[in-house]
Amino acid sequence: MSIPNESLPVIVGQGGDLNAHRWVIEDTLTIGRTSACDVPVTNRQISRYHAQLTRSGESVILEDLGSKNGTFHNGEMIEEPVQLEDGDVIQVALAQKFLYLSQDATIPLDYSDFNGINLVGKNIPHGAEVSPSGGQRMRLDMASHRIWVNGEEVDPPLSALQLELLKVLNENEGRVLSRHDLITQVWGELESAGVTDQALDALVRRLRNRLAKTDPDHDYVLTVRGQGFRLDNPEIRG
């Protein structure tokens, strides 16, 4: 029997570029500088594979992966794996903090104007539908790492790279972005040198598949032959 997503533990970014982003701990979650990690953090103080969170039954264990600058649990550097408690603070190399919550449902949500729909104080549970009338077919809240397509939330959440790709396309809505531009913006200057067009194509394919599972009737990421990709996020009338 599968566990409801809102019953799983999560970490939530605190400050920096990852502020308010959340990651569900379904099994094992790795944190590090490389894009191969589940939670990539682009900071030179952080090792390529820095720390790992492992869920075992009702418990989540935090361990350092031999990092150069250490992993901290509630301000103390850890030397061996530690079991996390609700509300604990994880810090990698004193460069990025994460808040640990034993259940996703405990995350407080405070929405302001969300793509034209006022959701302040609604405290929308994960998996809830948002009326698609008016506005655009896809709605994004980058602060909380949540996406709605055609009124239904994409759940479980997109991976960090999938979300970053969607963010870049959304910020350039209507424009065609070349593969080079997308690789540079999605992976960043430090990581992009070794990223191939094939890796980008695979990421685009995974993003399309995730969106199609929730909204199979529309292709949001379009290929423009010989040029690149663009986002197609039409207005919904009504």
Coordinates of C-alpha atoms in Angstrom, one line a residue:
M1 CA 0.0 0.0 0.0
S2 CA 1.5 3.4 -1.0
I3 CA 1.9 6.1 1.5
P4 CA 0.0 9.4 0.8
N5 CA 2.5 12.1 -0.3
E6 CA 1.4 14.4 2.4
S7 CA 2.3 11.8 5.0
L8 CA 5.9 11.6 3.9
P9 CA 8.7 13.6 5.5
V10 CA 10.2 16.5 3.7
I11 CA 13.0 19.1 3.8
V12 CA 12.4 22.7 3.0
G13 CA 15.1 25.1 1.8
Q14 CA 15.8 28.0 4.2
G15 CA 17.3 31.1 2.5
G16 CA 19.3 31.4 -0.6
D17 CA 18.2 30.2 -4.1
L18 CA 16.5 27.2 -2.5
N19 CA 14.3 29.2 -0.1
A20 CA 10.9 27.5 0.4
H21 CA 11.7 24.7 -2.1
R22 CA 10.7 21.3 -0.7
W23 CA 11.8 17.8 -1.4
V24 CA 9.8 14.7 -0.3
I25 CA 11.9 11.9 1.3
E26 CA 10.4 8.8 -0.2
D27 CA 13.5 6.6 0.2
T28 CA 17.0 8.2 -0.1
L29 CA 17.7 11.9 -0.8
T30 CA 21.2 13.1 -1.6
I31 CA 22.4 16.7 -1.3
G32 CA 25.5 18.0 -3.1
R33 CA 27.0 20.3 -5.7
T34 CA 26.6 18.0 -8.7
S35 CA 23.3 18.0 -10.7
A36 CA 23.2 14.2 -10.2
C37 CA 22.1 14.8 -6.6
D38 CA 18.5 14.9 -5.7
V39 CA 19.0 18.3 -4.1
P40 CA 21.8 20.1 -6.1
V41 CA 23.2 23.2 -4.4
T42 CA 25.5 25.3 -6.6
N43 CA 28.0 26.5 -4.0
R44 CA 31.7 25.8 -4.0
Q45 CA 31.8 25.2 -0.3
I46 CA 29.6 22.1 -0.8
S47 CA 31.1 18.8 -1.9
R48 CA 29.8 17.1 -5.1
Y49 CA 28.1 14.4 -2.9
H50 CA 27.8 16.1 0.5
A51 CA 25.0 14.6 2.6
Q52 CA 22.3 12.0 2.5
L53 CA 18.9 11.5 4.0
T54 CA 17.5 8.0 4.3
R55 CA 14.0 7.1 5.3
S56 CA 13.6 3.8 7.2
G57 CA 10.1 3.1 8.4
E58 CA 9.0 6.1 10.6
S59 CA 12.6 7.4 10.9
V60 CA 14.8 9.6 8.8
I61 CA 18.6 9.4 9.2
L62 CA 21.0 12.2 8.2
E63 CA 24.6 11.3 7.4
D64 CA 27.6 13.2 6.0
L65 CA 29.1 11.6 2.8
G66 CA 32.7 12.5 3.7
S67 CA 32.3 16.1 2.7
K68 CA 35.1 18.6 3.0
N69 CA 33.2 21.3 5.0
G70 CA 30.9 19.1 7.1
T71 CA 27.2 18.6 7.7
F72 CA 25.5 20.3 10.6
H73 CA 22.5 19.1 12.7
N74 CA 20.9 21.9 14.7
G75 CA 24.2 23.8 14.6
E76 CA 26.4 20.9 15.5
M77 CA 28.7 19.2 13.0
I78 CA 27.8 15.5 12.8
E79 CA 30.5 12.8 12.8
E80 CA 28.1 9.9 12.5
P81 CA 24.5 9.4 11.3
V82 CA 21.8 11.0 13.3
Q83 CA 18.1 10.5 13.5
L84 CA 16.1 13.6 12.7
E85 CA 13.2 15.0 14.7
D86 CA 10.4 17.2 13.4
G87 CA 11.7 20.8 13.1
D88 CA 15.4 20.0 13.1
V89 CA 17.6 22.2 11.0
I90 CA 20.1 20.7 8.6
Q91 CA 23.0 22.8 7.2
V92 CA 25.5 21.7 4.6
A93 CA 28.9 23.4 4.8
L94 CA 27.3 26.4 6.6
A95 CA 26.2 27.4 3.1
Q96 CA 22.6 26.2 2.8
K97 CA 20.0 25.4 5.5
F98 CA 17.1 23.0 5.3
L99 CA 14.2 22.6 7.7
Y100 CA 13.1 19.0 8.3
L101 CA 9.4 18.2 8.7
S102 CA 8.2 14.7 9.6
Q103 CA 5.1 15.2 7.4
D104 CA 4.6 17.2 4.3
A105 CA 1.2 18.2 5.6
T106 CA 2.8 20.3 8.4
I107 CA 4.2 22.8 5.9
P108 CA 2.5 26.2 6.4
L109 CA 1.4 27.7 3.1
D110 CA 0.8 31.3 2.7
Y111 CA -0.1 32.3 -0.9
S112 CA -0.3 35.8 -2.3
D113 CA -1.6 36.4 -5.8
F114 CA -1.0 33.1 -7.6
N115 CA -1.2 33.7 -11.4
G116 CA -4.3 35.8 -11.0
I117 CA -6.0 33.7 -8.3
N118 CA -6.0 35.0 -4.8
L119 CA -5.0 32.1 -2.6
V120 CA -3.9 34.0 0.5
G121 CA -4.6 32.0 3.7
K122 CA -6.2 29.1 1.7
N123 CA -3.6 26.6 3.0
I124 CA -4.2 24.3 0.0
P125 CA -3.5 20.6 0.7
H126 CA -1.2 18.8 -1.7
G127 CA -3.2 17.2 -4.5
A128 CA -6.0 19.7 -4.3
E129 CA -7.5 21.1 -7.5
V130 CA -7.4 24.8 -8.4
S131 CA -10.1 26.0 -10.7
P132 CA -8.8 26.4 -14.2
S133 CA -11.3 29.1 -15.2
G134 CA -9.5 32.2 -16.3
G135 CA -5.7 32.6 -16.2
Q136 CA -3.3 30.2 -17.9
R137 CA -3.6 26.4 -18.2
M138 CA -0.4 25.9 -16.2
R139 CA 0.1 27.7 -12.9
L140 CA 3.4 27.8 -11.0
D141 CA 4.4 28.7 -7.5
M142 CA 8.2 28.5 -7.6
A143 CA 8.5 29.5 -3.9
S144 CA 6.8 26.3 -2.7
H145 CA 7.9 24.0 -5.6
R146 CA 4.3 23.4 -6.7
I147 CA 2.8 23.2 -10.2
W148 CA -0.8 23.0 -11.3
V149 CA -1.8 22.0 -14.9
N150 CA -5.4 22.2 -16.0
G151 CA -6.5 22.7 -12.4
E152 CA -4.8 19.7 -11.0
E153 CA -1.5 19.7 -9.0
V154 CA 1.5 17.8 -10.3
D155 CA 2.1 15.3 -7.5
P156 CA 4.7 14.1 -6.5
P157 CA 6.6 17.3 -7.1
L158 CA 9.0 17.7 -10.1
S159 CA 12.6 17.1 -9.5
A160 CA 14.9 20.1 -8.9
L161 CA 16.2 20.0 -12.5
Q162 CA 12.7 19.5 -14.0
L163 CA 11.5 22.5 -12.0
E164 CA 14.5 24.6 -13.0
L165 CA 13.9 23.8 -16.7
L166 CA 10.2 24.7 -16.4
K167 CA 11.1 27.9 -14.5
V168 CA 13.5 29.0 -17.3
L169 CA 10.9 28.3 -20.0
N170 CA 8.2 30.1 -18.1
E171 CA 10.4 33.2 -17.6
N172 CA 10.9 33.2 -21.3
E173 CA 7.3 32.3 -22.3
G174 CA 6.7 32.6 -26.0
R175 CA 10.4 32.8 -26.8
V176 CA 12.3 29.9 -28.4
L177 CA 15.4 29.1 -26.3
S178 CA 18.3 27.3 -27.9
R179 CA 19.7 24.1 -26.3
H180 CA 22.9 26.0 -25.4
D181 CA 20.9 28.7 -23.6
L182 CA 18.8 26.2 -21.7
I183 CA 21.8 24.1 -20.6
T184 CA 23.6 27.2 -19.4
Q185 CA 20.6 28.5 -17.5
V186 CA 19.3 25.2 -16.1
W187 CA 22.6 23.7 -15.0
G188 CA 24.5 27.0 -14.4
E189 CA 27.9 28.1 -15.6
L190 CA 29.9 25.8 -13.3
E191 CA 28.0 22.6 -14.2
S192 CA 27.0 23.2 -17.8
A193 CA 30.4 22.6 -19.5
G194 CA 29.9 18.8 -19.3
V195 CA 26.2 18.7 -20.2
T196 CA 25.4 17.4 -23.6
D197 CA 22.4 18.1 -25.9
Q198 CA 21.3 14.5 -25.2
A199 CA 21.2 15.2 -21.5
L200 CA 19.0 18.2 -22.1
D201 CA 16.7 16.2 -24.4
A202 CA 16.4 13.5 -21.8
L203 CA 15.4 16.1 -19.2
V204 CA 12.8 17.7 -21.5
R205 CA 11.4 14.2 -22.2
R206 CA 11.1 13.5 -18.4
L207 CA 9.4 16.9 -17.8
R208 CA 7.0 16.3 -20.7
N209 CA 6.1 12.8 -19.3
R210 CA 5.5 14.2 -15.8
L211 CA 3.2 16.9 -17.0
A212 CA 1.4 14.5 -19.4
K213 CA 0.6 12.2 -16.5
T214 CA -1.5 15.0 -15.0
D215 CA -2.7 16.7 -18.2
P216 CA -2.4 14.4 -21.2
D217 CA -4.3 16.7 -23.5
H218 CA -1.7 19.4 -23.9
D219 CA 2.0 19.5 -24.8
Y220 CA 3.5 22.3 -22.8
V221 CA 7.1 22.0 -24.0
L222 CA 7.3 22.4 -27.7
T223 CA 10.3 21.5 -29.9
V224 CA 11.0 24.1 -32.6
R225 CA 13.0 22.2 -35.2
G226 CA 16.5 23.5 -35.7
Q227 CA 16.1 26.2 -33.0
G228 CA 15.3 24.8 -29.6
F229 CA 12.3 24.7 -27.2
R230 CA 9.5 27.0 -26.0
L231 CA 6.8 26.9 -23.5
D232 CA 3.1 26.8 -24.7
N233 CA 0.9 27.8 -21.8
P234 CA -2.3 29.0 -23.3
E235 CA -4.9 31.2 -21.6
I236 CA -8.1 29.5 -20.4
R237 CA -11.3 31.3 -21.2
G238 CA -14.3 31.1 -19.1

